[in-house]
Short mmCIF file of C-alpha atoms in Angstrom, two decimals:
data_model
loop_
_atom_site.label_atom_id
_atom_site.label_comp_id
_atom_site.label_asym_id
_atom_site.label_seq_id
_atom_site.Cartn_x
_atom_site.Cartn_y
_atom_site.Cartn_z
CA MET Q 741 9.55 -31.57 -20.33
CA HIS Q 742 9.63 -27.93 -21.40
CA GLU Q 743 11.78 -29.00 -24.37
CA VAL Q 744 8.57 -30.30 -25.96
CA SER Q 745 6.87 -26.93 -25.89
CA ILE Q 746 10.07 -25.19 -27.03
CA MET Q 747 10.33 -27.60 -29.97
CA ARG Q 748 6.68 -27.05 -30.80
CA SER Q 749 7.30 -23.29 -30.95
CA THR Q 750 10.45 -23.88 -33.01
CA LEU Q 751 8.57 -25.96 -35.56
CA ASP Q 752 5.79 -23.35 -35.71
CA VAL Q 753 8.31 -20.61 -36.41
CA ALA Q 754 10.17 -22.79 -38.95
CA GLU Q 755 7.01 -23.71 -40.87
CA ASP Q 756 5.83 -20.12 -40.86
CA GLN Q 757 9.18 -18.89 -42.21
CA ALA Q 758 9.36 -21.65 -44.83
CA ARG Q 759 5.83 -20.95 -46.08
CA ARG Q 760 6.53 -17.22 -46.34
CA SER Q 761 9.39 -18.14 -48.66
CA GLY Q 762 7.11 -20.34 -50.71
CA ALA Q 763 8.80 -23.58 -49.64
CA THR Q 764 7.07 -26.91 -49.22
CA HIS Q 765 9.89 -28.81 -47.53
CA ILE Q 766 12.24 -28.12 -44.67
CA HIS Q 767 15.40 -30.19 -45.06
CA SER Q 768 17.23 -29.06 -41.99
CA LEU Q 769 16.89 -26.78 -38.99
CA ARG Q 770 19.80 -25.25 -37.16
CA MET Q 771 19.26 -24.21 -33.57
CA ARG Q 772 21.56 -22.37 -31.18
CA ILE Q 773 21.27 -23.38 -27.55
CA GLY Q 774 23.19 -21.69 -24.75
CA LEU Q 775 24.38 -23.97 -22.00
CA LEU Q 776 22.72 -21.68 -19.42
CA SER Q 777 19.39 -21.67 -21.24
CA GLY Q 778 17.95 -24.48 -19.15
CA VAL Q 779 17.30 -26.51 -22.29
CA VAL Q 780 18.86 -29.93 -22.75
CA ALA Q 781 19.93 -30.64 -26.35
CA ASP Q 782 19.17 -34.38 -26.17
CA ALA Q 783 15.69 -33.71 -24.85
CA LEU Q 784 15.20 -31.26 -27.69
CA ARG Q 785 16.24 -33.91 -30.24
CA PHE Q 786 13.84 -36.38 -28.66
CA ALA Q 787 11.02 -33.84 -28.85
CA PHE Q 788 11.92 -33.11 -32.48
CA GLU Q 789 11.57 -36.80 -33.43
CA ALA Q 790 8.18 -36.90 -31.76
CA LEU Q 791 6.79 -33.65 -33.15
CA ARG Q 792 8.10 -33.37 -36.71
CA GLN Q 793 5.56 -35.79 -38.23
CA ASN Q 794 2.93 -34.03 -40.33
CA THR Q 795 4.98 -30.87 -40.54
CA LEU Q 796 7.03 -29.48 -43.43
CA ALA Q 797 10.02 -30.79 -41.47
CA ALA Q 798 8.84 -34.42 -41.39
CA SER Q 799 12.13 -35.69 -42.81
CA ALA Q 800 14.40 -32.87 -41.73
CA LEU Q 801 17.68 -32.96 -39.88
CA LEU Q 802 18.06 -31.07 -36.64
CA GLU Q 803 21.46 -29.50 -36.01
CA ILE Q 804 22.12 -28.04 -32.59
CA GLU Q 805 24.95 -25.63 -32.01
CA GLU Q 806 25.74 -25.35 -28.31
CA VAL Q 807 27.04 -22.04 -27.00
CA ARG Q 808 29.40 -21.99 -24.05
CA PRO Q 809 28.57 -19.18 -21.66
CA ALA Q 810 30.93 -16.22 -21.46
CA CYS Q 811 31.06 -13.01 -19.46
CA TRP Q 812 32.85 -9.73 -19.99
CA CYS Q 813 35.33 -8.54 -17.35
CA MET Q 814 35.48 -4.75 -17.11
CA ASP Q 815 38.85 -4.75 -15.35
CA CYS Q 816 40.63 -7.11 -17.73
CA GLN Q 817 38.72 -5.83 -20.78
CA ALA Q 818 38.36 -9.43 -21.86
CA GLU Q 819 35.88 -12.23 -22.01
CA PHE Q 820 36.03 -15.22 -19.76
CA GLU Q 821 34.26 -18.52 -20.00
CA VAL Q 822 31.72 -19.26 -17.31
CA ASN Q 823 31.73 -22.68 -15.70
CA ASP Q 824 29.66 -21.87 -12.66
CA TYR Q 825 26.57 -19.90 -11.76
CA ILE Q 826 28.74 -17.35 -10.00
CA TYR Q 827 30.36 -15.32 -12.75
CA GLU Q 828 33.84 -14.56 -11.46
CA CYS Q 829 36.74 -13.57 -13.69
CA PRO Q 830 39.44 -16.26 -13.36
CA ARG Q 831 42.18 -13.64 -13.84
CA CYS Q 832 41.20 -10.93 -11.35
CA ARG Q 833 38.42 -12.68 -9.37
CA ARG Q 834 36.11 -9.76 -9.91
CA PRO Q 835 32.45 -10.75 -10.32
CA SER Q 836 30.81 -9.78 -13.58
CA ALA Q 837 27.16 -9.07 -14.31
CA ASP Q 838 27.72 -8.89 -18.02
CA LEU Q 839 26.80 -12.26 -19.48
CA ARG Q 840 27.51 -12.01 -23.20
CA ARG Q 841 26.51 -15.51 -24.30
CA GLY Q 842 24.98 -18.68 -22.97
CA ARG Q 843 21.23 -18.18 -22.59
CA GLU Q 844 20.27 -18.43 -26.27
CA ILE Q 845 17.38 -20.55 -27.48
CA ALA Q 846 17.17 -19.65 -31.13
CA LEU Q 847 16.26 -20.97 -34.51
CA VAL Q 848 19.22 -19.86 -36.61
CA SER Q 849 18.52 -21.04 -40.12
CA LEU Q 850 16.67 -23.49 -42.33
CA GLU Q 851 17.42 -25.36 -45.53
CA ILE Q 852 14.22 -25.33 -47.55
CA SER Q 853 12.92 -26.09 -51.01
CA MET R 1 5.77 -22.13 -20.43
CA CYS R 2 8.26 -22.08 -17.62
CA GLN R 3 11.78 -22.66 -18.78
CA GLU R 4 13.01 -23.45 -15.28
CA CYS R 5 10.60 -25.87 -13.69
CA GLY R 6 8.51 -26.94 -16.67
CA CYS R 7 5.11 -26.00 -15.19
CA SER R 8 4.26 -25.57 -18.81
CA GLN R 9 0.53 -25.20 -18.97
CA LYS R 10 -0.56 -21.69 -18.31
CA GLY R 11 -4.12 -22.17 -17.16
CA PRO R 12 -6.72 -19.47 -16.85
CA TYR R 13 -5.53 -16.82 -14.43
CA LYS R 14 -7.51 -14.15 -12.64
CA ILE R 15 -7.15 -10.42 -12.32
CA ASP R 16 -8.96 -9.06 -9.28
CA GLY R 17 -10.94 -12.29 -9.17
CA GLN R 18 -12.14 -12.12 -12.79
CA SER R 19 -11.08 -14.97 -15.06
CA VAL R 20 -8.99 -13.98 -18.02
CA GLY R 21 -9.22 -16.00 -21.20
CA GLU R 22 -5.96 -17.20 -22.58
CA VAL R 23 -4.57 -15.25 -25.48
CA VAL R 24 -3.14 -17.48 -28.19
CA LEU R 25 -0.67 -15.86 -30.52
CA THR R 26 0.85 -17.21 -33.65
CA PRO R 27 4.56 -16.53 -33.92
CA VAL R 28 5.41 -13.57 -36.11
CA ALA R 29 8.87 -12.92 -37.43
CA ALA R 30 10.57 -9.92 -35.91
CA GLY R 31 12.04 -8.22 -38.93
CA ALA R 32 12.31 -9.71 -42.36
CA SER R 33 14.33 -12.83 -42.83
CA SER R 34 16.44 -13.18 -45.89
CA ALA R 35 16.72 -16.09 -48.23
CA VAL R 36 20.29 -16.33 -49.41
CA ALA R 37 22.41 -19.12 -50.71
CA HIS R 38 24.68 -20.20 -47.88
CA ALA R 39 25.54 -16.83 -46.46
CA HIS R 40 25.98 -17.18 -42.72
CA ALA R 41 26.35 -14.38 -40.26
CA HIS R 42 28.02 -15.68 -37.12
CA GLY R 43 28.51 -14.04 -33.80
CA ALA R 44 31.86 -14.40 -32.14
CA GLY R 45 32.63 -17.37 -30.00
CA HIS R 46 31.16 -20.25 -31.85
CA THR R 47 32.02 -22.20 -34.90
CA HIS R 48 30.16 -24.74 -36.84
CA SER R 49 30.91 -27.23 -39.51
CA HIS R 50 28.33 -27.53 -42.17
CA THR R 51 27.15 -30.88 -43.38
CA HIS R 52 24.50 -31.62 -45.93
CA ALA R 53 22.20 -34.58 -46.06
CA HIS R 54 22.83 -35.85 -49.55
CA GLY R 55 20.60 -37.94 -51.73
CA HIS R 56 18.40 -35.02 -52.61
CA ASP R 57 18.71 -32.40 -55.27
CA HIS R 58 20.51 -29.21 -54.46
CA SER R 59 17.84 -26.69 -55.20
CA HIS R 60 17.64 -26.02 -51.47
CA VAL R 61 17.61 -22.50 -50.26
CA HIS R 62 19.34 -21.46 -47.10
CA LEU R 63 17.09 -19.26 -45.01
CA ASP R 64 18.52 -17.21 -42.16
CA VAL R 65 15.92 -16.98 -39.45
CA ASN R 66 17.65 -15.91 -36.22
CA LEU R 67 14.57 -15.83 -34.04
CA SER R 68 14.49 -16.47 -30.35
CA VAL R 69 12.17 -19.36 -29.61
CA LEU R 70 11.01 -17.93 -26.31
CA ALA R 71 10.02 -14.87 -28.25
CA GLN R 72 6.39 -14.83 -27.23
CA ASN R 73 6.96 -13.64 -23.66
CA ASP R 74 9.83 -11.47 -24.80
CA ARG R 75 7.66 -9.77 -27.43
CA PHE R 76 4.98 -8.96 -24.86
CA ALA R 77 7.70 -7.72 -22.52
CA GLU R 78 9.17 -5.41 -25.16
CA ARG R 79 5.74 -4.06 -25.97
CA ASN R 80 5.13 -3.38 -22.28
CA ARG R 81 8.53 -1.74 -21.93
CA GLY R 82 7.91 0.50 -24.93
CA ALA R 83 4.54 1.60 -23.58
CA PHE R 84 5.98 2.26 -20.10
CA GLN R 85 8.93 4.23 -21.47
CA ALA R 86 6.70 6.34 -23.69
CA LEU R 87 4.78 7.35 -20.56
CA GLY R 88 7.95 7.96 -18.55
CA LEU R 89 6.75 5.36 -16.07
CA SER R 90 9.27 3.56 -13.93
CA VAL R 91 8.36 -0.09 -13.38
CA LEU R 92 9.76 -2.39 -10.71
CA ASN R 93 9.65 -6.17 -10.85
CA MET R 94 10.11 -7.39 -7.27
CA VAL R 95 11.22 -10.99 -6.85
CA SER R 96 12.05 -13.09 -3.81
CA SER R 97 11.22 -16.32 -2.08
CA PRO R 98 7.80 -16.54 -0.40
CA GLY R 99 7.86 -14.82 2.96
CA ALA R 100 10.89 -12.61 2.33
CA GLY R 101 8.82 -9.56 3.20
CA LYS R 102 7.78 -8.14 -0.16
CA THR R 103 4.28 -7.15 0.87
CA LEU R 104 5.19 -5.39 4.14
CA LEU R 105 8.07 -3.60 2.40
CA LEU R 106 5.61 -2.44 -0.26
CA GLN R 107 3.02 -1.35 2.27
CA ARG R 108 5.55 0.84 4.07
CA THR R 109 7.03 2.03 0.75
CA LEU R 110 3.65 3.14 -0.59
CA GLU R 111 2.91 4.96 2.67
CA ALA R 112 6.26 6.75 2.54
CA LEU R 113 5.89 7.72 -1.12
CA GLU R 114 2.46 9.25 -0.71
CA GLY R 115 2.61 12.81 -1.98
CA LYS R 116 6.02 12.19 -3.62
CA LEU R 117 5.22 9.66 -6.33
CA ARG R 118 1.95 8.41 -7.73
CA ALA R 119 2.35 4.65 -7.42
CA ALA R 120 0.27 1.58 -8.25
CA VAL R 121 0.85 -2.10 -7.55
CA ILE R 122 0.23 -5.33 -9.42
CA VAL R 123 0.63 -8.29 -7.11
CA GLY R 124 0.91 -11.93 -8.18
CA ASP R 125 0.12 -15.02 -6.13
CA LEU R 126 -1.14 -18.48 -6.92
CA ALA R 127 -4.31 -17.90 -4.92
CA THR R 128 -6.17 -15.48 -2.62
CA GLU R 129 -6.54 -11.73 -2.66
CA ASN R 130 -4.80 -11.44 0.71
CA ASP R 131 -1.83 -9.40 -0.48
CA ALA R 132 -4.00 -6.99 -2.44
CA GLU R 133 -6.16 -6.50 0.64
CA ARG R 134 -3.09 -5.75 2.76
CA LEU R 135 -1.87 -3.24 0.20
CA ARG R 136 -5.27 -1.60 -0.20
CA THR R 137 -4.80 -0.04 3.23
CA THR R 138 -2.76 2.54 1.30
CA THR R 139 -4.15 4.98 -1.27
CA ALA R 140 -2.36 3.32 -4.21
CA PRO R 141 -4.44 1.38 -6.74
CA VAL R 142 -3.76 -2.36 -6.37
CA ILE R 143 -4.47 -5.16 -8.83
CA GLN R 144 -4.18 -8.80 -7.79
CA ILE R 145 -3.29 -11.46 -10.34
CA THR R 146 -3.92 -15.01 -9.16
CA THR R 147 -2.03 -17.34 -11.45
CA GLY R 148 -3.72 -20.60 -10.46
CA THR R 149 -0.83 -23.01 -10.88
CA LEU R 150 1.75 -20.86 -12.63
CA CYS R 151 4.87 -20.19 -10.55
CA HIS R 152 5.68 -16.74 -12.00
CA LEU R 153 4.07 -13.75 -13.73
CA GLU R 154 4.33 -13.41 -17.50
CA ALA R 155 4.48 -10.26 -19.59
CA GLU R 156 1.08 -10.88 -21.16
CA MET R 157 -0.56 -10.91 -17.71
CA ILE R 158 0.98 -7.53 -17.03
CA SER R 159 -0.30 -6.05 -20.29
CA THR R 160 -3.80 -7.29 -19.43
CA ALA R 161 -3.61 -6.02 -15.85
CA VAL R 162 -2.32 -2.52 -16.71
CA ALA R 163 -5.39 -1.95 -18.86
CA LYS R 164 -7.21 -1.50 -15.54
CA LEU R 165 -4.85 1.28 -14.46
CA ASP R 166 -4.70 4.90 -15.51
CA LEU R 167 -1.01 4.76 -16.42
CA ARG R 168 -0.90 8.39 -17.52
CA ASN R 169 -1.51 9.46 -13.96
CA LEU R 170 1.22 7.27 -12.47
CA ASP R 171 4.93 7.74 -11.83
CA LEU R 172 5.75 4.29 -10.50
CA LEU R 173 4.31 0.84 -11.13
CA ILE R 174 5.45 -1.86 -8.74
CA ILE R 175 4.96 -5.48 -9.72
CA GLU R 176 5.18 -7.89 -6.80
CA ASN R 177 6.00 -11.18 -8.49
CA VAL R 178 4.95 -14.62 -7.26
CA GLY R 179 7.17 -15.65 -4.35
CA ASN R 180 9.64 -17.97 -6.05
CA LEU R 181 13.41 -17.77 -6.17
CA VAL R 182 13.78 -19.74 -9.41
CA CYS R 183 11.35 -19.24 -12.28
CA PRO R 184 10.64 -15.48 -12.29
CA ALA R 185 14.32 -14.97 -13.20
CA SER R 186 13.56 -16.13 -16.76
CA PHE R 187 10.50 -14.00 -17.43
CA ASP R 188 10.96 -10.43 -18.50
CA LEU R 189 7.83 -8.42 -17.74
CA GLY R 190 8.96 -5.23 -19.46
CA GLU R 191 10.16 -3.67 -16.20
CA SER R 192 12.77 -0.94 -16.04
CA THR R 193 14.23 -2.09 -12.72
CA ARG R 194 14.42 -5.55 -11.25
CA VAL R 195 14.60 -5.77 -7.48
CA ALA R 196 15.47 -8.95 -5.57
CA LEU R 197 14.81 -9.31 -1.86
CA LEU R 198 16.81 -11.34 0.61
CA SER R 199 15.58 -11.59 4.20
CA THR R 200 17.95 -12.06 7.10
CA THR R 201 15.96 -15.13 8.17
CA GLU R 202 16.78 -16.93 4.91
CA GLY R 203 20.49 -17.16 5.65
CA GLU R 204 23.59 -15.62 4.15
CA ASP R 205 24.15 -18.14 1.38
CA LYS R 206 20.82 -17.81 -0.49
CA PRO R 207 22.43 -15.69 -3.25
CA LEU R 208 24.97 -18.44 -3.90
CA LYS R 209 22.34 -21.19 -3.86
CA TYR R 210 19.92 -19.36 -6.19
CA PRO R 211 22.17 -17.11 -8.29
CA PRO R 212 20.04 -16.43 -11.39
CA ILE R 213 17.40 -14.43 -9.54
CA PHE R 214 20.11 -12.19 -8.06
CA GLN R 215 22.28 -12.01 -11.17
CA ASN R 216 20.01 -9.78 -13.16
CA ALA R 217 18.81 -7.64 -10.25
CA ASP R 218 19.39 -3.89 -10.48
CA ALA R 219 18.79 -3.53 -6.76
CA VAL R 220 18.82 -5.92 -3.83
CA VAL R 221 16.92 -5.21 -0.64
CA LEU R 222 18.08 -7.00 2.47
CA THR R 223 14.91 -7.18 4.56
CA LYS R 224 14.05 -7.91 8.20
CA THR R 225 17.27 -6.43 9.54
CA ASP R 226 15.50 -6.13 12.90
CA LEU R 227 15.62 -9.93 13.14
CA ALA R 228 19.30 -10.25 12.19
CA LYS R 229 20.52 -10.67 15.74
CA ALA R 230 17.87 -13.21 16.73
CA VAL R 231 18.72 -15.46 13.77
CA GLU R 232 22.48 -14.87 14.09
CA PHE R 233 22.64 -13.40 10.63
CA ASN R 234 26.21 -12.75 9.47
CA ARG R 235 25.97 -9.47 7.60
CA GLU R 236 29.54 -9.43 6.29
CA THR R 237 29.23 -12.89 4.73
CA ALA R 238 25.85 -12.01 3.25
CA LEU R 239 27.20 -8.84 1.63
CA VAL R 240 30.16 -10.72 0.12
CA ASN R 241 27.80 -13.37 -1.25
CA LEU R 242 25.40 -10.77 -2.61
CA HIS R 243 28.21 -8.96 -4.35
CA ARG R 244 29.41 -12.19 -5.95
CA ALA R 245 25.94 -13.10 -7.21
CA SER R 246 24.74 -9.62 -8.18
CA PRO R 247 27.75 -7.42 -8.77
CA LYS R 248 25.82 -4.61 -10.44
CA ALA R 249 23.03 -4.31 -7.87
CA ARG R 250 22.47 -1.37 -5.55
CA LEU R 251 22.09 -2.68 -2.01
CA PHE R 252 19.55 -1.50 0.56
CA GLU R 253 19.23 -2.79 4.10
CA THR R 254 15.76 -2.33 5.52
CA SER R 255 13.42 -3.20 8.31
CA ALA R 256 9.88 -2.43 7.25
CA LYS R 257 8.89 -3.08 10.86
CA THR R 258 11.15 -0.47 12.52
CA GLY R 259 11.53 1.79 9.47
CA ALA R 260 15.32 1.43 9.40
CA GLY R 261 16.77 2.00 5.93
CA MET R 262 13.40 2.86 4.44
CA SER R 263 14.25 6.44 3.56
CA GLU R 264 17.32 5.40 1.49
CA TRP R 265 15.18 2.87 -0.36
CA CYS R 266 12.38 5.36 -1.02
CA ASP R 267 14.85 8.05 -2.13
CA TYR R 268 16.20 5.56 -4.65
CA LEU R 269 12.70 5.03 -6.06
CA VAL R 270 12.18 8.78 -6.35
CA ARG R 271 15.55 9.14 -8.13
CA LEU R 272 14.66 6.32 -10.53
CA ARG R 273 11.73 8.38 -11.65
CA ALA R 274 13.89 11.48 -11.99
CA GLY R 275 16.62 9.63 -13.89
#
């Protein structure tokens, strides 16, 4: 159920940003969610439906961009996609500690007026 | 809020037995956001198609925000980190499962560092002052945070707790996190070095079963090596597993009971301060 509190924070940030720009409506919110973030996109959408009433985003669309996790391999000097919690390069089998993407929970942009 | 297990309500917590009121912050934008008409800056590795809900006029403005939603803990953590760095203080965040041997390792570490580094400890548990009392047998100042129901320490608790310490007269601050192999992985406290413990009695495959806590460790301490034989601990397998889960970590093998490996570990802490 932590998606509810994450969505509440997202709406707080969105309203704050919209008001600073002098807007009275939020028409859409774009979020970026990494697949290793521990946040489930569908649960986030459900929370959005429940929480958007009485906010500037009451009739807004929620767009969620999912980010596939990727690590950097020092030996191969290349990225590889991570499909497991053990980050091992599929080319050389060397483990990597350098996760470049996949843990994001971010509000990317808004459409406002 | 805990991203991992959802124990979302941070109740009142205590520092050295005194209740601490909850601090409520309103989100503040980090840096100015820009209002531009449909100019997107994208990082590599993702694409998106842009659709508009029609049936409304097109006087909409596109506002780039790019703020992390978990920013509240992260902001406290960055503030802590900045304050610690300004003082040249090295800060350890020690994480492990309950009973992995954090407190005994710390007790022996503090004893060994006496006269070499000026150290202090912040220790987190759900309840009791037991760990603080064990650590107060040393000369280091010790602060106990009891979290009530929360399964991890948060950066804001650390900033409240350090107010009770004279940081200017310290070289090393050690934070003993709540014993939990899951949630503390997600909460930056502003530390400079994250240390994960694995005890021989937990088995060789713990790093593979709970990778996130090991993944971002700078050092791993294998504890209770004196019990390895009794529990038929397979050292080779454990080291392979540890390397797979935490490839960047420095490894130390210790027995706080017999003192084996303690000098390498303590030398590392002294060098952290120097580096």
